[in-house]
Amino acid sequence: MALIVFLASILIFAMVRVTPSDPIASMTKGKRISQERREALVRQYHLDKTVPEQYVIWITGALRGDLGNSYGKKQPVTDIIASRLPTTLQIVLMSAVMAIALSIPIGIICAVKMNTLIDRLLSTLTLILVASPVFLTAIVLMLVFALKLRWFPSFGAGKTFAENLYYLFLPSLALSLSMVALIARITRSNMIEQLNAPYATTAVAKGIPYRTVVMKHCFKNTVIPVVTVASLQIGTMIVGAVLVENVFALGGIGDVLISAIKASDYPVVQGITLLLVTVFALINLLVDILYAAIDPRIRLE
Amino acid sequence: MTPERTNPAPALLKIRDLKVDLMTVRGIVYALDGVDLTVGAGEIHGVVGESGCGKSMTAKSILRLHNERRCRTSGEILFEGRDLNRLSRREMEQVRGKRISMIFQDPMVSLNPLLCVGEQIAETIRRHERCPKEAARQRALQLLQQVGITPPEKRYGQYPYELSGGLQQRVMIAIAIACNPALLIADEPTTALDVTIQAQVLELLKRLSGEMAMSILLITHNFGIVAEVCDRVSVMYAGRVVETADARAIFRNPCHPYTRGLIDSIPRPGTRGEALHTIPGAPPQLYERGAACPYMARCPRAGAACRVRPEAVEVSPGHVVACHDVKGGADHD
């Protein structure tokens, strides 16, 4: 895992440098400056050194927990991340929990009631959700539940933890819906496959009630591919959250990342991307551990 | 309509005129078209026939394991004084695994890959005997021993993928006999196994049948297996039983031309170089229920009478045949 993050850091660093842009312009916000001032800035940010040297400076700093200073905002990247990450992480975690809590039961119900009215209804609904873009769902939810019904606030993140949960409910729901759709569909098709598997027939032939066959025997077998997809989705959601954050005016990490890319704010782009890679790798590690817990065949390897 | 048969053993399972129609996207398939089958207590009863003749369907219908939403079923399945077709879902769950249990063709996929084998045995015991966990565990260990899996303590915690095909099938058998059922349905239990293992598994089934006074309904397409272990045998063709007899009688005196064809098709040593005997043609598609004898098109002795479906006739005690020809071909051209 450490290796993956290390290789990714090289890639991130290189890619940021490849873009044809002028970081000095981002620091001065496009104002004209004297040649001496310019050179001083170049030296201050080590832009006069070769790229590998710059990398070494950056990565050794990063290992000590210092991701450098933002060019534009003149504040440490770690501070920016620290101020923005909690909201994003909370939205992502909440929507992941919501998505899983909604989608797996939906998928199981659809599979058990395959080709009945209820299956058709839920399948159509999830199909619509999977097709509608996040920002649209977010705006619709906001219009209906925040502006029309006034059940939820339409922007902001709240101050206390309880307030947080309440303020971030709608954004998280908006973000989770497309994931709900995807996971529900995967759960459905996997569950159908498992219900038709010979071992399920064996369980029925043993006299085990159908409900127990579904929940004890088939559920575990169904959940493995679902975990894979869910974990990948959670990774993408961190960046996907930016759309929701925009609609609900929550300063999140995706927002900062995109404006930093536009402004060629190298340290911010690198810092946040490295963070995302690390989170991805961590999720993957968790998923691997989870796999081994579920499936004895994987424990060997 | 079925003539009374003289069975040496009292009947444990009596299937009468069982019909199962499957609703498929391509139309209705008349999978079972009036199956009559009687299994005596303690008897090993073979069911033989080509692929698609309804052997497995019969087996599954007894425990009602087929998708009932897509099937239309009629007829009686009398077992221990009750018609299984009339039982409620809950009553059926009490029969499955307790009075009638079943083992399948491919043990590798018939065991849950994520549960250790001991747990899969103990689960059945806990379900039907309502006993504490530890007692179920002890019983499961005993069962492992009984089906020849040693050392049971070590095997109990192993997962299906850690066992060979033969051991997996033994585990399936242990699950099946866990609650001392009166009937074990074995649906091609040895087809997926090596020949040497086949013999061991058959030997085990035979031994258990004797020890536990348990009847076995053995579905197979292999007449060799019938000769080895079965007391009686039924031959199925196109969703019906065409001939039922003692296992010895069927080899000595096969009455139905289809049975004769099947027995002639068994390769024999010492006939190398000669072409294997085959039955011309293929079994009929079961999309319609014809009035004629379904075997007519392939039958070497077909005549005008065969345009009407033959009733089952008892030609000698315990030997029932559904063919017009058995009376000496009087109706023939």
XYZ file of C-alpha atoms in Angstrom:
634
model
C 0.000 0.000 0.000
C 2.828 2.367 0.910
C 4.341 1.546 -2.461
C 1.159 2.458 -4.287
C 0.957 5.790 -2.520
C 4.637 6.456 -3.241
C 4.310 5.693 -6.962
C 1.156 7.740 -7.114
C 2.967 10.678 -5.526
C 5.549 10.634 -8.332
C 2.817 10.473 -10.929
C 0.844 13.281 -9.342
C 3.924 15.454 -9.075
C 4.902 14.861 -12.690
C 1.434 15.453 -14.039
C 1.073 18.732 -12.237
C 4.371 19.918 -13.764
C 3.436 18.852 -17.265
C 0.552 21.289 -17.535
C 1.580 24.439 -19.431
C 0.897 27.080 -16.823
C 2.595 29.797 -14.835
C 2.408 29.285 -11.085
C 3.843 32.769 -10.454
C 0.806 34.290 -12.126
C -1.360 32.351 -9.668
C 0.605 33.742 -6.700
C 0.290 37.328 -7.872
C -3.222 36.855 -9.153
C -2.128 38.028 -12.592
C -0.719 41.414 -11.409
C 2.445 42.735 -12.997
C 5.496 42.395 -10.719
C 9.105 43.370 -10.958
C 11.743 40.932 -12.181
C 13.420 40.818 -8.728
C 10.156 40.057 -6.985
C 9.493 37.330 -9.523
C 12.895 35.739 -8.980
C 12.468 35.934 -5.254
C 9.179 34.069 -5.509
C 10.711 31.485 -7.821
C 13.455 30.888 -5.287
C 11.130 30.898 -2.312
C 9.029 28.116 -3.820
C 12.056 26.204 -5.180
C 10.823 26.651 -8.744
C 14.401 27.297 -9.893
C 15.440 23.772 -8.957
C 15.088 20.769 -11.258
C 11.868 18.794 -11.106
C 13.382 15.772 -9.289
C 14.881 18.096 -6.693
C 11.534 19.779 -6.240
C 9.963 16.378 -5.793
C 12.427 15.402 -3.088
C 11.745 18.638 -1.222
C 8.006 18.079 -1.479
C 7.933 14.407 -0.572
C 10.295 14.750 2.408
C 8.080 17.549 3.657
C 5.002 15.437 3.080
C 6.466 12.602 5.143
C 6.847 15.048 8.029
C 3.280 16.153 7.554
C 4.105 19.354 5.722
C 2.575 19.660 2.268
C 3.969 23.112 1.604
C 2.160 26.424 1.279
C -0.564 27.341 -1.152
C 0.678 29.747 -3.838
C -2.529 31.723 -3.896
C -3.708 31.734 -0.311
C -0.304 31.818 1.396
C -1.400 29.332 4.012
C -0.199 25.768 4.622
C -1.924 23.163 2.468
C -2.449 21.004 5.543
C -4.464 23.819 7.124
C -6.635 24.113 4.013
C -7.243 20.381 4.018
C -7.920 20.349 7.743
C -10.532 23.065 7.409
C -12.284 21.545 4.404
C -11.895 17.788 4.755
C -14.248 17.116 7.710
C -17.342 18.331 5.831
C -16.517 16.313 2.724
C -15.644 13.216 4.694
C -18.826 13.503 6.683
C -20.949 13.812 3.553
C -19.193 10.872 1.955
C -19.487 8.688 5.039
C -23.107 9.598 5.615
C -24.064 8.973 2.040
C -22.141 5.697 1.976
C -24.009 4.508 5.065
C -27.336 5.697 3.624
C -26.613 4.149 0.262
C -25.767 0.759 1.725
C -28.665 0.830 4.174
C -31.080 1.575 1.350
C -29.667 -0.320 -1.571
C -28.965 -3.754 -0.131
C -32.506 -4.279 1.205
C -33.919 -2.943 -2.076
C -31.725 -5.307 -4.057
C -32.702 -8.287 -1.914
C -36.405 -7.503 -2.110
C -36.187 -7.168 -5.888
C -34.334 -10.483 -6.165
C -36.718 -12.413 -3.953
C -39.758 -10.882 -5.656
C -38.172 -11.196 -9.076
C -40.397 -10.165 -11.985
C -43.285 -9.113 -9.789
C -44.809 -5.653 -9.689
C -42.734 -4.554 -6.717
C -39.528 -5.636 -8.444
C -40.478 -3.758 -11.595
C -41.332 -0.612 -9.646
C -38.143 -0.587 -7.613
C -36.020 -1.508 -10.626
C -37.476 1.321 -12.680
C -36.971 3.750 -9.838
C -33.342 2.752 -9.401
C -32.819 2.952 -13.140
C -34.053 6.529 -13.154
C -31.813 7.356 -10.217
C -28.756 5.831 -11.798
C -29.374 7.872 -14.924
C -29.938 11.226 -13.257
C -26.811 13.301 -12.586
C -25.912 14.141 -8.995
C -26.355 17.893 -9.347
C -29.862 17.409 -10.695
C -30.876 15.124 -7.810
C -29.311 17.608 -5.414
C -31.246 20.554 -6.859
C -34.517 18.636 -6.944
C -34.096 17.451 -3.345
C -33.257 20.967 -2.271
C -36.251 22.464 -4.072
C -38.661 19.946 -2.637
C -37.438 19.285 0.900
C -35.593 22.501 1.753
C -37.404 25.263 -0.115
C -40.908 23.908 -0.525
C -41.453 21.723 2.540
C -38.824 23.487 4.673
C -37.918 20.244 6.434
C -34.218 20.806 5.985
C -31.915 23.798 5.653
C -30.832 24.593 2.120
C -27.216 25.481 2.795
C -24.456 25.450 5.388
C -23.022 22.688 7.500
C -24.147 23.539 11.005
C -21.990 23.956 14.082
C -22.504 21.160 16.595
C -22.321 17.500 15.644
C -26.065 16.972 15.877
C -26.612 20.037 13.743
C -24.076 18.667 11.317
C -26.019 15.461 10.851
C -29.184 17.444 10.240
C -27.643 20.026 7.874
C -25.760 17.449 5.868
C -28.655 15.030 5.539
C -29.973 16.322 2.226
C -26.576 16.701 0.546
C -25.616 13.207 1.650
C -28.886 11.800 0.397
C -28.394 13.490 -2.965
C -24.918 12.047 -3.245
C -26.035 8.596 -2.158
C -28.924 8.162 -4.571
C -26.921 7.300 -7.665
C -24.902 4.885 -5.544
C -28.107 3.383 -4.125
C -29.256 2.694 -7.645
C -26.010 1.062 -8.693
C -25.557 -1.090 -5.606
C -29.219 -2.117 -5.550
C -28.959 -3.348 -9.125
C -25.791 -5.269 -8.423
C -27.252 -6.744 -5.239
C -30.353 -7.806 -7.156
C -28.539 -9.575 -9.955
C -26.097 -11.247 -7.567
C -28.817 -12.363 -5.232
C -30.784 -13.857 -8.111
C -27.695 -15.761 -9.145
C -27.141 -17.007 -5.597
C -30.781 -17.999 -5.131
C -30.474 -20.168 -8.217
C -27.186 -21.687 -7.085
C -27.298 -25.386 -6.201
C -26.247 -24.763 -2.600
C -29.395 -22.671 -2.094
C -31.442 -25.627 -3.327
C -29.548 -27.837 -0.882
C -30.430 -25.483 1.947
C -34.109 -25.549 0.966
C -33.950 -29.343 0.701
C -32.593 -29.422 4.264
C -35.822 -27.835 5.414
C -34.334 -24.420 6.133
C -37.049 -21.733 5.813
C -36.690 -19.623 2.688
C -36.073 -16.430 4.633
C -33.111 -18.016 6.404
C -31.796 -19.388 3.116
C -31.827 -15.866 1.701
C -30.387 -14.097 4.706
C -27.924 -16.683 5.971
C -26.799 -18.698 2.978
C -27.175 -16.397 0.005
C -26.542 -13.042 1.634
C -22.878 -13.653 2.419
C -22.253 -14.923 -1.095
C -24.027 -11.932 -2.572
C -22.200 -9.329 -0.573
C -18.683 -9.944 -1.927
C -19.082 -8.270 -5.339
C -21.249 -5.626 -3.725
C -18.394 -4.688 -1.395
C -16.091 -4.253 -4.383
C -18.370 -1.875 -6.189
C -19.322 0.025 -3.063
C -15.696 0.631 -2.162
C -14.852 1.986 -5.599
C -17.922 4.191 -5.429
C -16.934 5.621 -2.057
C -13.596 6.628 -3.542
C -15.174 8.476 -6.435
C -17.701 10.089 -4.146
C -15.002 12.153 -2.444
C -14.529 14.093 -5.651
C -18.132 13.636 -6.755
C -19.142 15.395 -3.577
C -17.963 18.668 -5.102
C -21.167 19.003 -7.127
C -23.336 18.525 -4.081
C -21.121 20.834 -2.051
C -21.628 23.471 -4.712
C -25.390 23.158 -4.774
C -25.664 23.305 -0.986
C -22.909 25.907 -0.599
C -20.725 23.731 1.606
C -17.039 24.445 1.335
C -15.653 20.988 0.742
C -12.392 19.580 -0.471
C -13.472 19.030 -4.075
C -14.257 22.714 -4.400
C -10.743 23.681 -3.299
C -9.177 21.120 -5.594
C -10.948 22.398 -8.678
C -10.174 26.044 -8.069
C -6.556 25.113 -7.309
C -6.278 23.288 -10.640
C -7.616 26.340 -12.445
C -5.100 28.551 -10.652
C -2.085 26.210 -11.081
C -1.726 26.128 -7.328
C 0.698 23.196 -7.405
C 1.032 22.432 -3.676
C -2.723 22.404 -3.137
C -3.395 20.175 -6.149
C -0.622 17.785 -5.146
C -1.575 17.726 -1.506
C -5.236 17.015 -2.075
C -4.631 14.456 -4.799
C -2.125 12.650 -2.600
C -4.690 12.630 0.160
C -7.317 11.159 -2.152
C -4.928 8.454 -3.307
C -4.156 7.603 0.294
C -7.839 7.407 1.160
C -8.445 5.188 -1.881
C -5.606 2.895 -0.873
C -6.885 2.742 2.696
C -10.379 1.819 1.507
C -8.891 -0.883 -0.669
C -6.975 -2.264 2.274
C -10.139 -2.304 4.364
C -11.987 -4.073 1.572
C -9.287 -6.732 1.352
C -9.551 -7.341 5.083
C -13.322 -7.502 4.762
C -13.058 -10.025 1.914
C -10.897 -12.288 3.992
C -13.377 -12.059 6.829
C -16.239 -13.103 4.544
C -14.645 -15.662 2.269
C -12.434 -18.436 3.659
C -10.986 -19.104 0.199
C -9.329 -15.697 0.187
C -7.775 -16.100 3.624
C -5.168 -18.476 2.212
C -3.567 -16.035 -0.173
C -56.180 -46.418 -13.412
C -52.864 -47.825 -12.260
C -53.073 -51.543 -11.685
C -52.241 -52.634 -8.168
C -48.718 -53.949 -7.952
C -47.548 -56.678 -5.690
C -44.705 -55.040 -3.884
C -42.727 -57.114 -1.444
C -42.201 -54.081 0.817
C -45.060 -51.857 1.938
C -45.133 -48.635 -0.069
C -43.422 -45.668 1.534
C -43.838 -43.258 -1.331
C -46.538 -43.549 -3.902
C -46.619 -41.116 -6.789
C -49.809 -41.251 -8.830
C -50.363 -39.568 -12.175
C -47.943 -36.742 -11.397
C -48.014 -34.043 -14.053
C -45.798 -30.976 -14.042
C -46.091 -28.366 -16.770
C -43.361 -25.769 -16.942
C -44.195 -22.317 -18.195
C -41.236 -21.176 -20.228
C -40.705 -18.293 -22.619
C -40.947 -20.746 -25.504
C -44.229 -22.178 -24.363
C -45.482 -24.822 -22.001
C -43.233 -27.833 -21.504
C -45.042 -30.963 -20.377
C -42.096 -32.098 -18.295
C -43.885 -34.812 -16.372
C -46.814 -36.434 -18.057
C -48.437 -38.769 -15.595
C -45.648 -40.356 -13.572
C -46.584 -43.409 -11.519
C -43.908 -44.529 -9.134
C -43.920 -46.522 -5.918
C -40.981 -46.818 -3.558
C -41.160 -49.514 -0.936
C -39.877 -49.111 2.626
C -36.169 -49.815 2.853
C -35.888 -50.316 -0.875
C -33.308 -48.810 -3.220
C -35.281 -47.763 -6.233
C -33.469 -46.700 -9.390
C -34.882 -44.293 -11.945
C -33.203 -44.530 -15.329
C -33.609 -42.644 -18.567
C -32.023 -40.283 -21.035
C -31.318 -36.605 -20.306
C -34.520 -34.613 -20.254
C -36.830 -37.567 -19.675
C -37.999 -36.164 -16.341
C -35.902 -38.126 -13.845
C -34.576 -35.079 -12.045
C -37.879 -33.289 -12.383
C -39.592 -36.185 -10.625
C -36.993 -36.047 -7.865
C -37.390 -32.315 -7.421
C -41.183 -32.451 -7.530
C -41.291 -34.826 -4.585
C -39.646 -32.239 -2.343
C -41.275 -29.444 -4.328
C -37.924 -27.851 -5.040
C -38.878 -26.644 -8.495
C -40.041 -23.082 -8.987
C -43.701 -23.454 -8.120
C -44.609 -20.055 -9.521
C -43.704 -21.255 -12.998
C -45.183 -24.717 -12.789
C -48.570 -26.275 -12.899
C -48.662 -29.475 -10.882
C -51.316 -32.144 -10.564
C -51.425 -35.677 -9.269
C -50.636 -37.182 -5.898
C -47.424 -37.734 -4.028
C -48.438 -39.922 -1.122
C -45.834 -40.162 1.604
C -46.447 -41.434 5.127
C -50.169 -41.004 4.669
C -50.092 -37.450 3.340
C -50.196 -35.949 -0.125
C -47.084 -33.786 -0.328
C -48.666 -31.709 -3.075
C -51.286 -30.529 -0.595
C -48.991 -29.590 2.272
C -48.535 -25.954 3.245
C -45.171 -24.291 2.874
C -44.452 -24.758 6.586
C -45.513 -28.391 6.638
C -43.291 -28.979 3.622
C -40.333 -27.450 5.471
C -40.910 -30.016 8.217
C -40.715 -32.852 5.705
C -37.630 -31.613 3.879
C -34.405 -32.762 5.448
C -36.275 -34.602 8.198
C -38.426 -37.297 6.580
C -37.178 -36.935 3.005
C -33.774 -35.550 2.150
C -31.869 -35.147 -1.053
C -28.353 -35.180 -2.443
C -27.316 -33.767 -5.785
C -25.117 -34.340 -8.757
C -22.303 -31.881 -8.133
C -21.289 -31.701 -4.462
C -18.784 -28.904 -5.116
C -21.531 -26.393 -5.872
C -24.179 -28.000 -3.696
C -22.428 -27.039 -0.485
C -22.333 -23.440 0.637
C -18.746 -22.308 -0.073
C -18.666 -19.862 2.837
C -19.733 -22.154 5.678
C -17.585 -24.868 7.187
C -18.944 -28.329 6.480
C -19.614 -29.205 10.109
C -21.796 -26.152 10.469
C -23.760 -27.181 7.392
C -24.477 -30.560 8.963
C -25.247 -29.156 12.409
C -27.613 -26.589 10.889
C -29.969 -29.308 9.700
C -29.925 -31.000 13.085
C -30.624 -27.755 14.942
C -33.402 -26.944 12.543
C -35.300 -30.190 12.980
C -34.422 -31.448 16.427
C -34.390 -28.119 18.257
C -31.386 -29.208 20.273
C -28.647 -27.079 21.845
C -25.647 -26.102 19.754
C -23.209 -28.428 21.452
C -25.469 -31.462 21.036
C -25.864 -30.694 17.338
C -22.115 -30.431 17.042
C -21.565 -33.772 18.720
C -24.136 -35.374 16.447
C -22.509 -33.814 13.373
C -19.126 -35.222 14.409
C -20.735 -38.635 14.807
C -22.287 -38.334 11.343
C -18.942 -37.434 9.779
C -17.555 -40.607 11.279
C -20.526 -42.594 10.037
C -20.025 -41.509 6.418
C -16.328 -42.300 6.663
C -14.797 -38.856 7.073
C -11.921 -38.940 9.523
C -10.753 -37.402 11.722
C -14.118 -35.725 12.243
C -12.817 -33.029 14.621
C -10.427 -31.764 11.970
C -12.887 -32.015 9.089
C -15.699 -30.299 10.970
C -14.118 -26.868 10.632
C -12.973 -27.261 7.045
C -14.595 -25.510 4.119
C -15.955 -27.308 1.052
C -13.085 -26.159 -1.169
C -10.628 -27.931 1.136
C -12.238 -31.321 0.483
C -12.123 -33.620 -2.528
C -15.238 -34.334 -4.571
C -15.747 -37.685 -2.883
C -15.495 -36.202 0.597
C -17.824 -33.383 -0.394
C -20.429 -35.897 -1.498
C -19.959 -37.741 1.799
C -20.645 -34.467 3.594
C -23.803 -34.078 1.514
C -24.806 -37.592 2.562
C -24.087 -36.761 6.209
C -26.385 -33.738 5.911
C -29.025 -35.872 4.253
C -29.065 -38.634 6.866
C -28.697 -36.293 9.849
C -32.309 -36.628 10.967
C -32.835 -40.304 10.059
C -35.085 -39.700 7.069
C -37.326 -42.421 5.708
C -36.391 -41.577 2.152
C -33.237 -40.267 0.543
C -33.472 -38.933 -2.974
C -30.116 -39.157 -4.726
C -30.079 -37.245 -7.998
C -27.162 -38.645 -10.013
C -24.985 -38.661 -6.876
C -21.915 -40.108 -8.563
C -21.981 -38.538 -12.012
C -19.458 -35.844 -11.088
C -17.061 -38.227 -9.335
C -14.141 -40.425 -10.379
C -15.003 -44.045 -11.038
C -13.253 -45.417 -7.947
C -14.909 -42.798 -5.770
C -18.252 -43.602 -7.425
C -18.062 -47.151 -6.203
C -17.227 -46.046 -2.648
C -20.100 -43.581 -2.520
C -22.548 -46.165 -3.859
C -21.270 -48.680 -1.337
C -21.806 -46.119 1.417
C -25.358 -45.393 0.260
C -26.145 -49.075 0.150
C -24.700 -49.637 3.610
C -26.618 -46.689 5.105
C -29.841 -47.839 3.488
C -29.458 -51.179 5.224
C -28.308 -49.809 8.592
C -30.974 -47.136 8.847
C -33.796 -48.944 7.014
C -33.889 -45.954 4.737
C -35.359 -46.060 1.228
C -33.333 -44.498 -1.547
C -34.672 -43.146 -4.787
C -31.606 -43.258 -6.980
C -31.745 -41.180 -10.142
C -29.145 -42.253 -12.672
C -28.576 -42.742 -16.365
C -26.206 -45.570 -15.724
C -27.555 -49.126 -15.864
C -24.360 -50.389 -14.279
C -25.269 -48.564 -11.090
C -28.750 -50.049 -11.211
C -27.310 -53.554 -11.456
C -24.980 -52.885 -8.545
C -27.185 -51.328 -5.915
C -30.862 -51.182 -6.851
C -33.632 -53.500 -5.684
C -36.152 -52.153 -8.135
C -35.947 -49.893 -11.102
C -38.216 -47.621 -13.143
C -37.383 -46.596 -16.671
C -38.600 -43.160 -17.710
C -39.216 -41.807 -21.167
C -40.674 -38.437 -22.180
C -42.065 -37.609 -18.765
C -43.573 -41.025 -17.999
C -42.536 -44.268 -16.405
C -42.544 -46.861 -19.177
C -41.401 -49.880 -17.218
C -40.957 -50.810 -13.586
C -39.519 -54.103 -12.382
C -37.129 -55.770 -10.000
C -33.587 -54.855 -10.940
C -32.822 -58.451 -11.896
C -35.962 -58.874 -13.942
C -35.257 -55.824 -15.993
C -31.956 -57.213 -17.239
C -33.336 -60.719 -17.722
C -36.565 -59.744 -19.341
C -36.785 -56.133 -20.483
C -40.321 -55.746 -21.857
C -40.508 -52.212 -23.140
C -38.629 -51.684 -26.416
C -37.066 -48.541 -24.947
C -35.682 -50.464 -21.966
C -34.356 -53.071 -24.363
C -32.708 -50.336 -26.423
C -31.067 -48.843 -23.354
C -29.755 -52.195 -22.147
C -28.462 -53.041 -25.604
C -26.647 -49.709 -25.638
C -24.460 -50.641 -22.651
C -20.936 -51.267 -23.993
C -19.763 -54.797 -23.228
C -16.235 -56.047 -22.945
C -15.141 -58.367 -25.757
C -17.074 -56.557 -28.426
C -14.299 -54.178 -29.372
C -14.363 -53.114 -32.972
C -18.102 -53.527 -33.274
C -20.145 -50.365 -33.487
C -21.887 -49.455 -30.228
C -25.597 -50.018 -30.282
C -27.601 -46.816 -30.209
C -31.258 -45.945 -30.265
C -31.985 -44.022 -33.459
C -33.464 -40.546 -33.209
C -33.758 -38.277 -30.179
C -36.273 -37.974 -27.362
C -39.258 -35.825 -28.345
C -39.514 -32.170 -27.443
C -42.154 -31.933 -24.789
C -43.907 -28.818 -26.057
C -47.069 -30.707 -26.826
C -48.918 -33.570 -25.298
C -49.485 -36.021 -28.099
C -52.086 -38.755 -28.136
C -49.671 -41.366 -29.457
C -47.073 -43.362 -27.597
C -44.152 -40.903 -27.303
C -41.661 -43.622 -28.186
C -43.436 -44.478 -31.433
C -41.109 -42.548 -33.726
C -38.022 -44.368 -32.473
C -39.547 -47.741 -31.767
C -38.498 -50.682 -33.935
C -41.771 -52.441 -33.190
C -44.189 -49.556 -33.608
C -47.561 -50.409 -35.106
C -50.971 -48.930 -35.687
C -51.997 -49.465 -32.060
C -49.242 -47.118 -30.958
C -51.206 -44.105 -32.164
C -53.025 -44.433 -28.877
C -51.006 -44.055 -25.750
C -50.548 -47.420 -23.987
C -51.756 -47.927 -20.420
C -49.440 -49.509 -17.895
C -49.994 -53.259 -17.627
C -48.672 -55.688 -15.073
C -47.062 -58.463 -17.069
C -45.890 -60.460 -14.082
C -46.004 -59.700 -10.343
C -44.181 -56.457 -9.730
C -43.339 -55.936 -13.388
C -45.302 -53.128 -15.006
C -44.912 -52.058 -18.630
C -46.582 -49.335 -20.662
C -46.462 -50.799 -24.186
C -49.017 -52.296 -26.551
C -46.551 -54.911 -27.648
C -46.232 -56.862 -24.394
C -49.383 -58.876 -24.964
C -47.724 -60.545 -27.908
C -48.198 -57.944 -30.574
C -51.843 -58.810 -31.232
C -52.621 -55.226 -32.159
C -49.818 -55.088 -34.673
C -49.987 -54.728 -38.404
